[in-house]
Amino acid sequence: MRIYEELFIVKPDAPDEEVDQFVEQLRTQLTAAGATVDKVDKWGKRRLAYKVDKYREGTYVLLQVSAGPELVRELERRLRVSDIVLKFLTVRVDQTLKRLEKRKIDRDRRAARRAVSAPAAGTAVPGAAVHPFAPQMPESPAAPSIVPGLPRES
């Protein structure tokens, strides 16, 4: 099963009881079909970026569902034909989670390699410890120093 996030916007004039009933109806239909609803978040009323069906704000609801693609297709169909839903967006999250997990493993491997190779590089020149904030002065200056107020030597 894949993990999906379904974000949909409900009309702002729909009462909270109707929104709760709609979300509960979606949840029961998904669980009856074999999916698991992992999370339901009601974000409340928020202002939209642009007008959608003459509305400037809407009630946002986020569902996180573990289901197959055919169940998600059916969920999207139900949201499309519903009268109270203005917009919806479905995102497959499990691919992103796999990619992030792979990055974390690679980062840990690189850190372990750096930790193993760092002490060997630090012990190459013993006794050459220099304070990190000490000014670095060249051993022999390549150009003569210029003193303000004195004529230049040619």
Coordinates of C-alpha atoms in Angstrom, one line a residue:
M1 CA 0.0 0.0 0.0
R2 CA 1.1 3.5 -0.7
I3 CA 0.8 6.5 1.5
Y4 CA -1.2 9.5 0.1
E5 CA -2.1 12.9 1.5
E6 CA -5.4 14.3 0.3
L7 CA -6.0 18.0 0.9
F8 CA -9.4 19.4 0.0
I9 CA -11.1 22.7 0.5
V10 CA -14.7 22.8 1.6
K11 CA -17.1 25.8 1.0
P12 CA -16.9 28.3 3.9
D13 CA -20.6 28.5 4.3
A14 CA -20.9 24.8 5.0
P15 CA -21.7 24.1 8.7
D16 CA -19.1 22.3 10.7
E17 CA -21.5 19.4 11.3
E18 CA -21.8 18.9 7.6
V19 CA -18.0 19.0 7.1
D20 CA -17.5 16.5 9.9
Q21 CA -20.2 14.2 8.5
F22 CA -18.6 14.4 5.0
V23 CA -15.1 13.5 6.4
E24 CA -16.6 10.7 8.5
Q25 CA -18.4 9.4 5.4
L26 CA -15.1 9.4 3.4
R27 CA -13.3 7.7 6.3
T28 CA -15.9 4.9 6.5
Q29 CA -15.9 4.3 2.7
L30 CA -12.1 4.1 2.7
T31 CA -11.8 1.7 5.6
A32 CA -14.6 -0.5 4.1
A33 CA -12.6 -0.7 0.9
G34 CA -9.5 -1.8 2.7
A35 CA -7.5 1.4 3.2
T36 CA -6.3 2.8 6.5
V37 CA -6.8 6.5 7.4
D38 CA -3.7 7.5 9.3
K39 CA -4.5 11.1 10.1
V40 CA -7.4 13.6 9.7
D41 CA -6.5 17.3 10.3
K42 CA -9.1 20.1 10.0
W43 CA -7.1 23.3 9.5
G44 CA -10.2 25.5 9.7
K45 CA -11.1 28.5 7.6
R46 CA -8.3 30.1 5.6
R47 CA -8.2 32.8 2.9
L48 CA -7.7 31.5 -0.6
A49 CA -5.0 32.9 -2.9
Y50 CA -7.6 33.6 -5.6
K51 CA -11.4 33.3 -6.0
V52 CA -12.8 29.8 -6.5
D53 CA -16.4 29.6 -7.4
K54 CA -17.0 33.2 -6.0
Y55 CA -15.5 32.2 -2.6
R56 CA -12.5 34.0 -1.1
E57 CA -12.0 31.6 1.8
G58 CA -12.5 27.9 2.5
T59 CA -12.3 25.2 5.2
Y60 CA -9.1 23.1 4.7
V61 CA -9.1 19.4 5.6
L62 CA -6.1 17.1 5.3
L63 CA -6.4 13.3 5.1
Q64 CA -3.4 10.9 5.2
V65 CA -4.4 7.6 3.8
S66 CA -2.6 4.3 3.2
A67 CA -4.3 2.8 0.1
G68 CA -3.9 1.4 -3.3
P69 CA -4.1 3.7 -6.4
E70 CA -7.6 2.4 -7.3
L71 CA -9.0 3.5 -4.0
V72 CA -7.4 7.0 -4.4
R73 CA -9.0 7.2 -7.8
E74 CA -12.4 6.5 -6.3
L75 CA -11.8 9.0 -3.5
E76 CA -10.9 11.7 -6.1
R77 CA -14.1 10.9 -8.0
R78 CA -16.2 11.3 -4.9
L79 CA -14.5 14.6 -4.1
R80 CA -15.0 15.8 -7.7
V81 CA -18.8 15.1 -7.6
S82 CA -19.3 16.5 -4.1
D83 CA -21.1 19.8 -3.9
I84 CA -19.3 21.2 -0.9
V85 CA -15.7 20.6 -2.1
L86 CA -14.2 23.5 -3.9
K87 CA -10.7 22.1 -4.7
F88 CA -8.7 19.0 -3.8
L89 CA -5.1 17.9 -4.2
T90 CA -3.7 14.3 -3.9
V91 CA 0.1 13.8 -3.2
R92 CA 1.8 10.5 -3.0
V93 CA 4.0 10.8 0.1
D94 CA 5.8 7.4 0.3
Q95 CA 8.1 8.2 -2.6
T96 CA 9.3 11.3 -0.9
L97 CA 9.7 9.4 2.4
K98 CA 11.8 6.8 0.6
R99 CA 14.0 9.4 -1.0
L100 CA 14.5 11.3 2.3
E101 CA 15.4 8.0 4.0
K102 CA 18.0 7.2 1.3
R103 CA 19.5 10.7 1.6
K104 CA 19.8 10.2 5.4
I105 CA 21.6 6.9 5.0
D106 CA 24.0 8.4 2.4
R107 CA 24.6 11.3 4.7
D108 CA 25.4 9.0 7.7
R109 CA 27.8 7.0 5.6
R110 CA 29.7 10.1 4.5
A111 CA 29.8 11.3 8.1
A112 CA 31.2 8.0 9.2
R113 CA 33.9 8.0 6.5
R114 CA 34.8 11.6 7.4
A115 CA 35.1 10.6 11.1
V116 CA 37.4 7.8 10.2
S117 CA 39.7 9.8 7.8
A118 CA 39.7 13.0 9.9
P119 CA 42.1 11.9 12.7
A120 CA 44.6 10.6 10.2
A121 CA 44.8 13.9 8.4
G122 CA 45.1 15.9 11.7
T123 CA 48.1 13.9 12.9
A124 CA 50.2 14.4 9.7
V125 CA 52.3 17.3 11.2
P126 CA 52.8 17.0 15.0
G127 CA 53.6 20.2 16.9
A128 CA 52.4 22.5 14.1
A129 CA 49.2 23.5 15.9
V130 CA 48.3 27.1 15.0
H131 CA 45.7 29.1 16.9
P132 CA 42.8 29.5 14.5
F133 CA 42.5 33.3 15.2
A134 CA 46.2 34.1 15.0
P135 CA 47.2 36.4 12.1
Q136 CA 49.1 34.7 9.4
M137 CA 52.3 36.6 8.6
P138 CA 54.4 35.6 5.6
E139 CA 57.9 34.4 6.3
S140 CA 59.6 36.8 3.8
P141 CA 57.8 39.6 2.3
A142 CA 57.8 39.6 -1.5
A143 CA 57.3 43.4 -1.9
P144 CA 58.9 46.1 0.3
S145 CA 56.5 47.6 2.7
I146 CA 55.0 51.0 1.9
V147 CA 55.1 53.6 4.7
P148 CA 52.7 56.5 4.3
G149 CA 54.4 59.9 4.1
L150 CA 57.8 58.6 2.9
P151 CA 58.9 58.7 -0.8
R152 CA 58.8 55.4 -2.7
E153 CA 62.1 53.7 -3.3
S154 CA 62.9 53.0 -6.9

